[in-house]
């Protein structure tokens, strides 16, 4: 099981209100007690923080707000001593506009050789005052920004699929490819066990710059040339002793195209966004599970299961809504949420996720049952999605609020006493969601996760392997994993009978004698042929 740490919001060690490496090191025991196998660190590199660190100025150092490279190396070693592997985030599609290459490209004017490392193009129209294309960015809005030449005249435009402060690299240039291969070696040499690749499907662009039109290949998403890059990266990873993993952030609706990234000579794994965005609906979840497994089977790669991350609405919140799916297009403010219902479903979803074959990812705070913070004052919001969407999309700050560790009021132990206020405000209602408040409470979300992960590690049938669906009533998921292990999830509106003669290993909520209540999951061990009520007519 992999745990995602968003460094700005995990724990603050030096009292400036921003999470850092010292804070992470001070809380490693929490992760060890949780039972995780690896930590994935979101970007911690030097950055102007135009996009919370995903605008990287130097891929071989640590931003001073987080600490030093020596501290990062100590953290990696301390995690290894606890049996925890480490994964760092690499952002290869784009860098910061403060990156030395881009600064040289601007300072040198139209003839600067560094411009070949990016996508500088003349504009259209009289005087070149129109953007080279009408492409829409990943944050919404235009994807080209015009430069000013050293002599003050209007210059060329440069491409940025994200914010203007994040110029895209030109991956057709061999110097870009060589640079990132060296970056991989740099972190592998420091003991890192894996690389998470941000926006993995966007690196290669169609140099003819066609417009995005229905029925035509997309000019910058999932172009075939990206696979050559990852085959080169795989050779680097395989050259190191032990296991070195490459994990892609690949947002693709086409499962066949998705699986191409997982061929034996490319990435080891990729995030399962289909499952993450799936509705709390039995048929939809089963289709997502089956589709995921069928897509992974031909390439022999393990599936991944994830419910939330640093970019999406926390699932405690979205499971409490009428529409329980997730999409960026549908994110809006003011959507009614039943947090009690969402929490109950999130508990059941945790057992479902941890029972499936493959690798499970947990985003920091999931184990505490944290919800999306949706009332952050507008003037405190920092995510560029908020402004670039015309303040329509509330942005991602709500899932990035600093974690609550202890005490009855903010900052809830996130920072030491007398520290600056956390970089984003925490809800006062989180006093019941702190690690200290939940520890030892058998009904808490934290103890549910601790118990579930402990069982998952102890059960030989869990982790990767086979899954067989069992007969079940309508809107109930039931499957076996071997060794008598069974998982049942009731997504119906009424209780359903539990199988007779099963040993209860864990339940996501209280049971009603021999009935499984709605929005509840159980893990069982059975020795008799299982039946779960009548099959649907």
Tab-separated table of N, CA and C in Angstrom, residues 102-242:
chain	number	residue	atom	x	y	z
A	102	UNK	N	14.740	28.223	-19.232
A	102	UNK	CA	13.722	29.136	-19.743
A	102	UNK	C	14.156	30.578	-19.573
A	103	UNK	N	14.828	30.874	-18.478
A	103	UNK	CA	15.336	32.225	-18.291
A	103	UNK	C	16.337	32.587	-19.385
A	104	UNK	N	17.179	31.630	-19.756
A	104	UNK	CA	18.140	31.866	-20.842
A	104	UNK	C	17.424	32.036	-22.173
A	105	UNK	N	16.344	31.281	-22.365
A	105	UNK	CA	15.574	31.393	-23.602
A	105	UNK	C	14.955	32.779	-23.744
A	106	UNK	N	14.522	33.362	-22.645
A	106	UNK	CA	13.946	34.706	-22.681
A	106	UNK	C	15.033	35.766	-22.847
A	107	UNK	N	16.088	35.634	-22.072
A	107	UNK	CA	17.133	36.658	-22.079
A	107	UNK	C	17.871	36.717	-23.406
A	108	UNK	N	18.001	35.583	-24.086
A	108	UNK	CA	18.770	35.527	-25.329
A	108	UNK	C	18.008	35.965	-26.555
A	109	UNK	N	16.715	36.217	-26.415
A	109	UNK	CA	15.949	36.681	-27.556
A	109	UNK	C	15.667	35.574	-28.556
A	110	UNK	N	15.182	35.953	-29.760
A	110	UNK	CA	14.739	34.955	-30.741
A	110	UNK	C	15.803	33.955	-31.168
A	111	UNK	N	17.083	34.334	-31.072
A	111	UNK	CA	18.147	33.431	-31.533
A	111	UNK	C	18.712	32.550	-30.417
A	112	UNK	N	18.183	32.632	-29.209
A	112	UNK	CA	18.724	31.854	-28.091
A	112	UNK	C	18.571	30.354	-28.361
A	113	UNK	N	19.637	29.576	-28.268
A	113	UNK	CA	19.524	28.130	-28.519
A	113	UNK	C	18.598	27.431	-27.532
A	114	UNK	N	18.442	27.986	-26.323
A	114	UNK	CA	17.568	27.356	-25.323
A	114	UNK	C	16.099	27.347	-25.754
A	115	UNK	N	15.756	28.205	-26.724
A	115	UNK	CA	14.361	28.217	-27.178
A	115	UNK	C	13.967	26.888	-27.826
A	116	UNK	N	14.936	26.176	-28.347
A	116	UNK	CA	14.649	24.879	-28.953
A	116	UNK	C	14.239	23.837	-27.913
A	117	UNK	N	14.511	24.109	-26.632
A	117	UNK	CA	14.153	23.176	-25.563
A	117	UNK	C	12.693	23.336	-25.135
A	118	UNK	N	12.022	24.346	-25.667
A	118	UNK	CA	10.620	24.633	-25.353
A	118	UNK	C	9.848	24.754	-26.670
A	119	UNK	N	8.627	25.257	-26.583
A	119	UNK	CA	7.793	25.420	-27.775
A	119	UNK	C	7.569	26.914	-28.030
A	120	UNK	N	8.584	27.571	-28.565
A	120	UNK	CA	8.451	28.958	-28.992
A	120	UNK	C	8.006	28.993	-30.452
A	121	UNK	N	6.951	29.777	-30.726
A	121	UNK	CA	6.431	29.871	-32.075
A	121	UNK	C	5.971	31.303	-32.353
A	122	UNK	N	6.082	31.732	-33.619
A	122	UNK	CA	5.528	33.043	-33.958
A	122	UNK	C	4.004	32.995	-33.925
A	123	UNK	N	3.409	34.129	-33.695
A	123	UNK	CA	1.959	34.203	-33.662
A	123	UNK	C	1.357	34.267	-35.054
A	124	UNK	N	0.068	34.105	-35.105
A	124	UNK	CA	-0.669	34.214	-36.355
A	124	UNK	C	-1.140	35.659	-36.556
A	125	UNK	N	-1.554	35.932	-37.761
A	125	UNK	CA	-2.147	37.223	-38.042
A	125	UNK	C	-1.123	38.317	-38.260
A	126	UNK	N	-1.622	39.494	-38.603
A	126	UNK	CA	-0.769	40.644	-38.858
A	126	UNK	C	-0.004	41.021	-37.596
A	127	UNK	N	1.295	41.019	-37.689
A	127	UNK	CA	2.121	41.362	-36.543
A	127	UNK	C	2.274	40.232	-35.544
A	128	UNK	N	1.738	39.047	-35.870
A	128	UNK	CA	1.877	37.898	-34.977
A	128	UNK	C	1.192	38.063	-33.645
A	129	UNK	N	0.088	38.816	-33.631
A	129	UNK	CA	-0.569	39.109	-32.355
A	129	UNK	C	-1.646	38.112	-31.978
A	130	UNK	N	-1.803	37.044	-32.781
A	130	UNK	CA	-2.758	35.989	-32.450
A	130	UNK	C	-2.006	34.727	-32.034
A	131	UNK	N	-2.558	34.011	-31.086
A	131	UNK	CA	-1.909	32.799	-30.578
A	131	UNK	C	-1.688	31.789	-31.714
A	132	UNK	N	-0.603	30.996	-31.622
A	132	UNK	CA	-0.344	30.005	-32.671
A	132	UNK	C	-1.458	28.981	-32.846
A	133	UNK	N	-2.156	28.618	-31.778
A	133	UNK	CA	-3.307	27.715	-31.849
A	133	UNK	C	-4.362	28.188	-30.858
A	134	UNK	N	-5.525	27.585	-30.952
A	134	UNK	CA	-6.596	27.864	-29.994
A	134	UNK	C	-6.751	26.744	-28.974
A	135	UNK	N	-5.685	26.000	-28.732
A	135	UNK	CA	-5.743	24.912	-27.755
A	135	UNK	C	-6.183	25.442	-26.394
A	136	UNK	N	-6.976	24.634	-25.693
A	136	UNK	CA	-7.427	24.955	-24.342
A	136	UNK	C	-6.549	24.199	-23.347
A	137	UNK	N	-6.101	24.877	-22.295
A	137	UNK	CA	-5.178	24.281	-21.341
A	137	UNK	C	-5.827	23.328	-20.366
A	138	UNK	N	-4.987	22.593	-19.657
A	138	UNK	CA	-5.452	21.627	-18.674
A	138	UNK	C	-6.103	22.310	-17.467
A	139	UNK	N	-5.780	23.567	-17.233
A	139	UNK	CA	-6.430	24.361	-16.188
A	139	UNK	C	-7.527	25.252	-16.767
A	140	UNK	N	-7.854	25.047	-18.044
A	140	UNK	CA	-8.747	25.968	-18.719
A	140	UNK	C	-7.961	27.151	-19.244
A	141	UNK	N	-8.567	27.917	-20.143
A	141	UNK	CA	-7.905	29.101	-20.659
A	141	UNK	C	-6.913	28.792	-21.764
A	142	UNK	N	-6.274	29.834	-22.301
A	142	UNK	CA	-5.347	29.664	-23.424
A	142	UNK	C	-4.055	28.974	-23.016
A	143	UNK	N	-3.341	28.461	-24.025
A	143	UNK	CA	-2.117	27.691	-23.778
A	143	UNK	C	-0.864	28.385	-24.311
A	144	UNK	N	-0.989	29.623	-24.755
A	144	UNK	CA	0.164	30.350	-25.290
A	144	UNK	C	0.278	31.711	-24.616
A	145	UNK	N	1.499	32.103	-24.310
A	145	UNK	CA	1.770	33.430	-23.762
A	145	UNK	C	2.851	34.103	-24.620
A	146	UNK	N	2.618	35.354	-24.937
A	146	UNK	CA	3.576	36.063	-25.787
A	146	UNK	C	4.716	36.636	-24.954
A	147	UNK	N	5.896	36.594	-25.511
A	147	UNK	CA	7.081	37.113	-24.848
A	147	UNK	C	7.388	38.530	-25.344
A	148	UNK	N	8.272	39.178	-24.656
A	148	UNK	CA	8.797	40.477	-25.070
A	148	UNK	C	10.287	40.322	-25.349
A	149	UNK	N	10.726	40.744	-26.502
A	149	UNK	CA	12.132	40.637	-26.860
A	149	UNK	C	12.996	41.550	-25.988
A	150	UNK	N	14.294	41.252	-25.893
A	150	UNK	CA	15.177	42.102	-25.078
A	150	UNK	C	15.135	43.576	-25.452
A	151	UNK	N	14.804	43.885	-26.730
A	151	UNK	CA	14.749	45.288	-27.137
A	151	UNK	C	13.381	45.918	-26.885
A	152	UNK	N	12.467	45.158	-26.238
A	152	UNK	CA	11.165	45.690	-25.889
A	152	UNK	C	10.081	45.456	-26.908
A	153	UNK	N	10.402	44.893	-28.058
A	153	UNK	CA	9.386	44.624	-29.072
A	153	UNK	C	8.645	43.329	-28.751
A	154	UNK	N	7.403	43.178	-29.247
A	154	UNK	CA	6.669	41.920	-29.023
A	154	UNK	C	7.406	40.748	-29.667
A	155	UNK	N	7.466	39.636	-28.950
A	155	UNK	CA	8.221	38.487	-29.422
A	155	UNK	C	7.346	37.299	-29.773
A	156	UNK	N	7.972	36.132	-29.781
A	156	UNK	CA	7.256	34.886	-30.054
A	156	UNK	C	6.379	34.497	-28.869
A	157	UNK	N	5.586	33.468	-29.110
A	157	UNK	CA	4.718	32.890	-28.082
A	157	UNK	C	5.336	31.581	-27.596
A	158	UNK	N	5.094	31.230	-26.340
A	158	UNK	CA	5.535	29.915	-25.859
A	158	UNK	C	4.334	29.131	-25.335
A	159	UNK	N	4.445	27.805	-25.445
A	159	UNK	CA	3.357	26.887	-25.090
A	159	UNK	C	3.411	26.519	-23.618
A	160	UNK	N	2.247	26.500	-22.982
A	160	UNK	CA	2.113	26.005	-21.607
A	160	UNK	C	0.731	25.357	-21.496
A	161	UNK	N	0.711	24.052	-21.357
A	161	UNK	CA	-0.572	23.356	-21.234
A	161	UNK	C	-1.219	23.611	-19.887
A	162	UNK	N	-0.445	24.118	-18.941
A	162	UNK	CA	-0.972	24.434	-17.616
A	162	UNK	C	-0.909	25.957	-17.436
A	163	UNK	N	-0.374	26.449	-16.363
A	163	UNK	CA	-0.321	27.890	-16.119
A	163	UNK	C	0.790	28.547	-16.958
A	164	UNK	N	0.701	29.855	-17.222
A	164	UNK	CA	1.762	30.527	-17.978
A	164	UNK	C	3.134	30.397	-17.328
A	165	UNK	N	3.166	30.196	-16.012
A	165	UNK	CA	4.443	30.025	-15.309
A	165	UNK	C	5.024	28.626	-15.481
A	166	UNK	N	4.399	27.794	-16.333
A	166	UNK	CA	4.830	26.405	-16.516
A	166	UNK	C	5.049	26.100	-18.001
A	167	UNK	N	6.132	26.605	-18.588
A	167	UNK	CA	6.393	26.360	-20.008
A	167	UNK	C	6.657	24.883	-20.301
A	168	UNK	N	6.093	24.392	-21.390
A	168	UNK	CA	6.254	22.989	-21.765
A	168	UNK	C	7.622	22.741	-22.402
A	169	UNK	N	8.242	21.622	-22.018
A	169	UNK	CA	9.472	21.187	-22.666
A	169	UNK	C	9.172	20.651	-24.065
A	170	UNK	N	10.177	20.756	-24.929
A	170	UNK	CA	10.116	20.149	-26.254
A	170	UNK	C	10.815	18.797	-26.204
A	171	UNK	N	10.042	17.739	-26.095
A	171	UNK	CA	10.618	16.409	-25.942
A	171	UNK	C	11.153	15.831	-27.251
A	172	UNK	N	11.056	16.583	-28.347
A	172	UNK	CA	11.722	16.167	-29.572
A	172	UNK	C	13.215	16.474	-29.527
A	173	UNK	N	13.621	17.275	-28.545
A	173	UNK	CA	15.029	17.687	-28.461
A	173	UNK	C	15.807	16.693	-27.597
A	174	UNK	N	16.928	16.182	-28.108
A	174	UNK	CA	17.686	15.174	-27.338
A	174	UNK	C	18.218	15.688	-26.010
A	175	UNK	N	18.459	16.993	-25.908
A	175	UNK	CA	18.981	17.526	-24.640
A	175	UNK	C	17.931	17.405	-23.527
A	176	UNK	N	16.660	17.570	-23.856
A	176	UNK	CA	15.605	17.399	-22.864
A	176	UNK	C	15.565	15.952	-22.396
A	177	UNK	N	15.641	15.033	-23.333
A	177	UNK	CA	15.597	13.607	-22.969
A	177	UNK	C	16.792	13.224	-22.099
A	178	UNK	N	17.967	13.691	-22.463
A	178	UNK	CA	19.155	13.361	-21.681
A	178	UNK	C	19.074	13.970	-20.281
A	179	UNK	N	18.524	15.170	-20.170
A	179	UNK	CA	18.409	15.826	-18.878
A	179	UNK	C	17.550	15.008	-17.920
A	180	UNK	N	16.405	14.538	-18.383
A	180	UNK	CA	15.530	13.808	-17.471
A	180	UNK	C	16.036	12.406	-17.166
A	181	UNK	N	16.751	11.814	-18.082
A	181	UNK	CA	17.371	10.529	-17.752
A	181	UNK	C	18.391	10.714	-16.637
A	182	UNK	N	19.105	11.828	-16.661
A	182	UNK	CA	20.061	12.102	-15.591
A	182	UNK	C	19.345	12.408	-14.275
A	183	UNK	N	18.195	13.077	-14.348
A	183	UNK	CA	17.410	13.366	-13.137
A	183	UNK	C	16.958	12.062	-12.491
A	184	UNK	N	16.525	11.101	-13.292
A	184	UNK	CA	16.137	9.801	-12.730
A	184	UNK	C	17.321	9.170	-11.996
A	185	UNK	N	18.475	9.182	-12.624
A	185	UNK	CA	19.653	8.583	-11.988
A	185	UNK	C	20.010	9.319	-10.697
A	186	UNK	N	19.864	10.626	-10.709
A	186	UNK	CA	20.173	11.422	-9.522
A	186	UNK	C	19.377	10.920	-8.318
A	187	UNK	N	18.075	10.701	-8.475
A	187	UNK	CA	17.252	10.284	-7.345
A	187	UNK	C	17.400	8.799	-7.034
A	188	UNK	N	17.570	7.977	-8.056
A	188	UNK	CA	17.833	6.562	-7.773
A	188	UNK	C	19.146	6.406	-7.011
A	189	UNK	N	20.140	7.219	-7.340
A	189	UNK	CA	21.424	7.153	-6.637
A	189	UNK	C	21.277	7.527	-5.164
A	190	UNK	N	20.231	8.259	-4.809
A	190	UNK	CA	20.001	8.656	-3.421
A	190	UNK	C	19.056	7.727	-2.692
A	191	UNK	N	18.791	6.582	-3.274
A	191	UNK	CA	18.028	5.561	-2.588
A	191	UNK	C	16.540	5.564	-2.842
A	192	UNK	N	16.067	6.463	-3.700
A	192	UNK	CA	14.636	6.480	-4.011
A	192	UNK	C	14.257	5.199	-4.732
A	193	UNK	N	13.091	4.673	-4.381
A	193	UNK	CA	12.659	3.384	-4.921
A	193	UNK	C	11.744	3.506	-6.128
A	194	UNK	N	11.196	4.687	-6.354
A	194	UNK	CA	10.272	4.824	-7.462
A	194	UNK	C	10.108	6.267	-7.887
A	195	UNK	N	9.596	6.429	-9.098
A	195	UNK	CA	9.322	7.740	-9.677
A	195	UNK	C	7.852	7.782	-10.073
A	196	UNK	N	7.131	8.768	-9.562
A	196	UNK	CA	5.766	9.026	-10.023
A	196	UNK	C	5.865	10.106	-11.091
A	197	UNK	N	5.300	9.859	-12.257
A	197	UNK	CA	5.472	10.729	-13.417
A	197	UNK	C	4.212	11.567	-13.597
A	198	UNK	N	4.343	12.850	-13.391
A	198	UNK	CA	3.213	13.763	-13.519
A	198	UNK	C	2.832	13.957	-14.987
A	199	UNK	N	1.528	13.973	-15.259
A	199	UNK	CA	1.021	14.258	-16.618
A	199	UNK	C	1.758	13.420	-17.661
A	200	UNK	N	1.832	12.121	-17.409
A	200	UNK	CA	2.703	11.244	-18.194
A	200	UNK	C	2.320	11.143	-19.663
A	201	UNK	N	1.074	11.399	-20.007
A	201	UNK	CA	0.638	11.240	-21.391
A	201	UNK	C	0.749	12.490	-22.242
A	202	UNK	N	1.310	13.586	-21.717
A	202	UNK	CA	1.275	14.873	-22.426
A	202	UNK	C	2.601	15.294	-23.038
A	203	UNK	N	3.654	14.545	-22.835
A	203	UNK	CA	4.991	15.039	-23.158
A	203	UNK	C	5.182	15.343	-24.642
A	204	UNK	N	4.708	14.478	-25.508
A	204	UNK	CA	4.960	14.610	-26.951
A	204	UNK	C	3.834	15.406	-27.598
A	205	UNK	N	4.205	16.365	-28.455
A	205	UNK	CA	3.234	17.190	-29.168
A	205	UNK	C	3.384	17.007	-30.679
A	206	UNK	N	2.308	17.251	-31.392
A	206	UNK	CA	2.348	17.266	-32.852
A	206	UNK	C	2.936	18.600	-33.284
A	207	UNK	N	4.142	18.564	-33.845
A	207	UNK	CA	4.854	19.787	-34.187
A	207	UNK	C	4.200	20.603	-35.277
A	208	UNK	N	3.227	20.041	-36.000
A	208	UNK	CA	2.513	20.829	-37.004
A	208	UNK	C	1.460	21.729	-36.373
A	209	UNK	N	1.221	21.564	-35.072
A	209	UNK	CA	0.284	22.384	-34.294
A	209	UNK	C	-1.119	22.424	-34.899
A	210	UNK	N	-1.710	21.244	-35.148
A	210	UNK	CA	-3.091	21.251	-35.631
A	210	UNK	C	-4.054	21.625	-34.511
A	211	UNK	N	-5.214	22.123	-34.869
A	211	UNK	CA	-6.229	22.413	-33.866
A	211	UNK	C	-6.848	21.113	-33.364
A	212	UNK	N	-7.454	21.163	-32.184
A	212	UNK	CA	-8.148	20.001	-31.632
A	212	UNK	C	-9.542	19.962	-32.242
A	213	UNK	N	-9.763	18.975	-33.108
A	213	UNK	CA	-11.035	18.853	-33.807
A	213	UNK	C	-11.592	17.446	-33.621
A	214	UNK	N	-12.914	17.291	-33.528
A	214	UNK	CA	-13.517	15.957	-33.376
A	214	UNK	C	-13.111	15.045	-34.535
A	215	UNK	N	-12.809	13.801	-34.180
A	215	UNK	CA	-12.465	12.816	-35.194
A	215	UNK	C	-11.017	12.827	-35.620
A	216	UNK	N	-10.236	13.770	-35.126
A	216	UNK	CA	-8.810	13.825	-35.465
A	216	UNK	C	-7.972	13.454	-34.243
A	217	UNK	N	-6.771	12.909	-34.462
A	217	UNK	CA	-5.899	12.624	-33.313
A	217	UNK	C	-5.633	13.894	-32.521
A	218	UNK	N	-5.588	13.747	-31.206
A	218	UNK	CA	-5.342	14.913	-30.361
A	218	UNK	C	-3.900	15.364	-30.534
A	219	UNK	N	-3.654	16.667	-30.594
A	219	UNK	CA	-2.288	17.130	-30.883
A	219	UNK	C	-1.303	17.039	-29.735
A	220	UNK	N	-1.768	16.784	-28.502
A	220	UNK	CA	-0.787	16.698	-27.412
A	220	UNK	C	-1.140	15.690	-26.335
A	221	UNK	N	-2.148	14.901	-26.515
A	221	UNK	CA	-2.489	13.886	-25.518
A	221	UNK	C	-2.264	12.488	-26.089
A	222	UNK	N	-1.468	11.699	-25.377
A	222	UNK	CA	-1.313	10.282	-25.686
A	222	UNK	C	-0.816	10.032	-27.114
A	223	UNK	N	0.174	10.792	-27.555
A	223	UNK	CA	0.766	10.519	-28.858
A	223	UNK	C	1.748	9.349	-28.729
A	224	UNK	N	1.861	8.573	-29.784
A	224	UNK	CA	2.624	7.324	-29.716
A	224	UNK	C	4.088	7.538	-29.333
A	225	UNK	N	4.646	8.691	-29.678
A	225	UNK	CA	6.058	8.924	-29.391
A	225	UNK	C	6.414	8.917	-27.924
A	226	UNK	N	5.420	9.065	-27.038
A	226	UNK	CA	5.717	9.096	-25.604
A	226	UNK	C	6.244	7.746	-25.109
A	227	UNK	N	5.886	6.674	-25.798
A	227	UNK	CA	6.284	5.345	-25.322
A	227	UNK	C	7.790	5.101	-25.487
A	228	UNK	N	8.397	5.707	-26.478
A	228	UNK	CA	9.850	5.589	-26.626
A	228	UNK	C	10.563	6.187	-25.419
A	229	UNK	N	10.016	7.295	-24.897
A	229	UNK	CA	10.608	7.931	-23.714
A	229	UNK	C	10.580	6.976	-22.530
A	230	UNK	N	9.447	6.333	-22.311
A	230	UNK	CA	9.329	5.483	-21.128
A	230	UNK	C	10.063	4.161	-21.286
A	231	UNK	N	10.283	3.719	-22.506
A	231	UNK	CA	11.137	2.543	-22.673
A	231	UNK	C	12.582	2.876	-22.288
A	232	UNK	N	13.009	4.086	-22.625
A	232	UNK	CA	14.360	4.510	-22.198
A	232	UNK	C	14.428	4.607	-20.672
A	233	UNK	N	13.390	5.152	-20.063
A	233	UNK	CA	13.374	5.270	-18.601
A	233	UNK	C	13.367	3.895	-17.943
A	234	UNK	N	12.654	2.960	-18.524
A	234	UNK	CA	12.580	1.608	-17.933
A	234	UNK	C	13.954	0.950	-17.941
A	235	UNK	N	14.723	1.178	-19.003
A	235	UNK	CA	16.069	0.599	-19.039
A	235	UNK	C	16.930	1.172	-17.914
A	236	UNK	N	16.746	2.440	-17.602
A	236	UNK	CA	17.490	3.045	-16.495
A	236	UNK	C	17.070	2.434	-15.171
A	237	UNK	N	15.750	2.330	-14.945
A	237	UNK	CA	15.254	1.754	-13.686
A	237	UNK	C	15.730	0.320	-13.512
A	238	UNK	N	15.700	-0.455	-14.591
A	238	UNK	CA	16.088	-1.867	-14.501
A	238	UNK	C	17.582	-2.052	-14.278
A	239	UNK	N	18.360	-1.017	-14.545
A	239	UNK	CA	19.806	-1.138	-14.364
A	239	UNK	C	20.225	-1.027	-12.905
A	240	UNK	N	19.308	-0.606	-12.034
A	240	UNK	CA	19.629	-0.458	-10.612
A	240	UNK	C	19.314	-1.748	-9.857
A	241	UNK	N	20.085	-2.052	-8.826
A	241	UNK	CA	19.801	-3.258	-8.041
A	241	UNK	C	18.495	-3.116	-7.286
A	242	UNK	N	17.864	-4.245	-6.988
A	242	UNK	CA	16.581	-4.206	-6.291
A	242	UNK	C	15.483	-3.762	-7.239
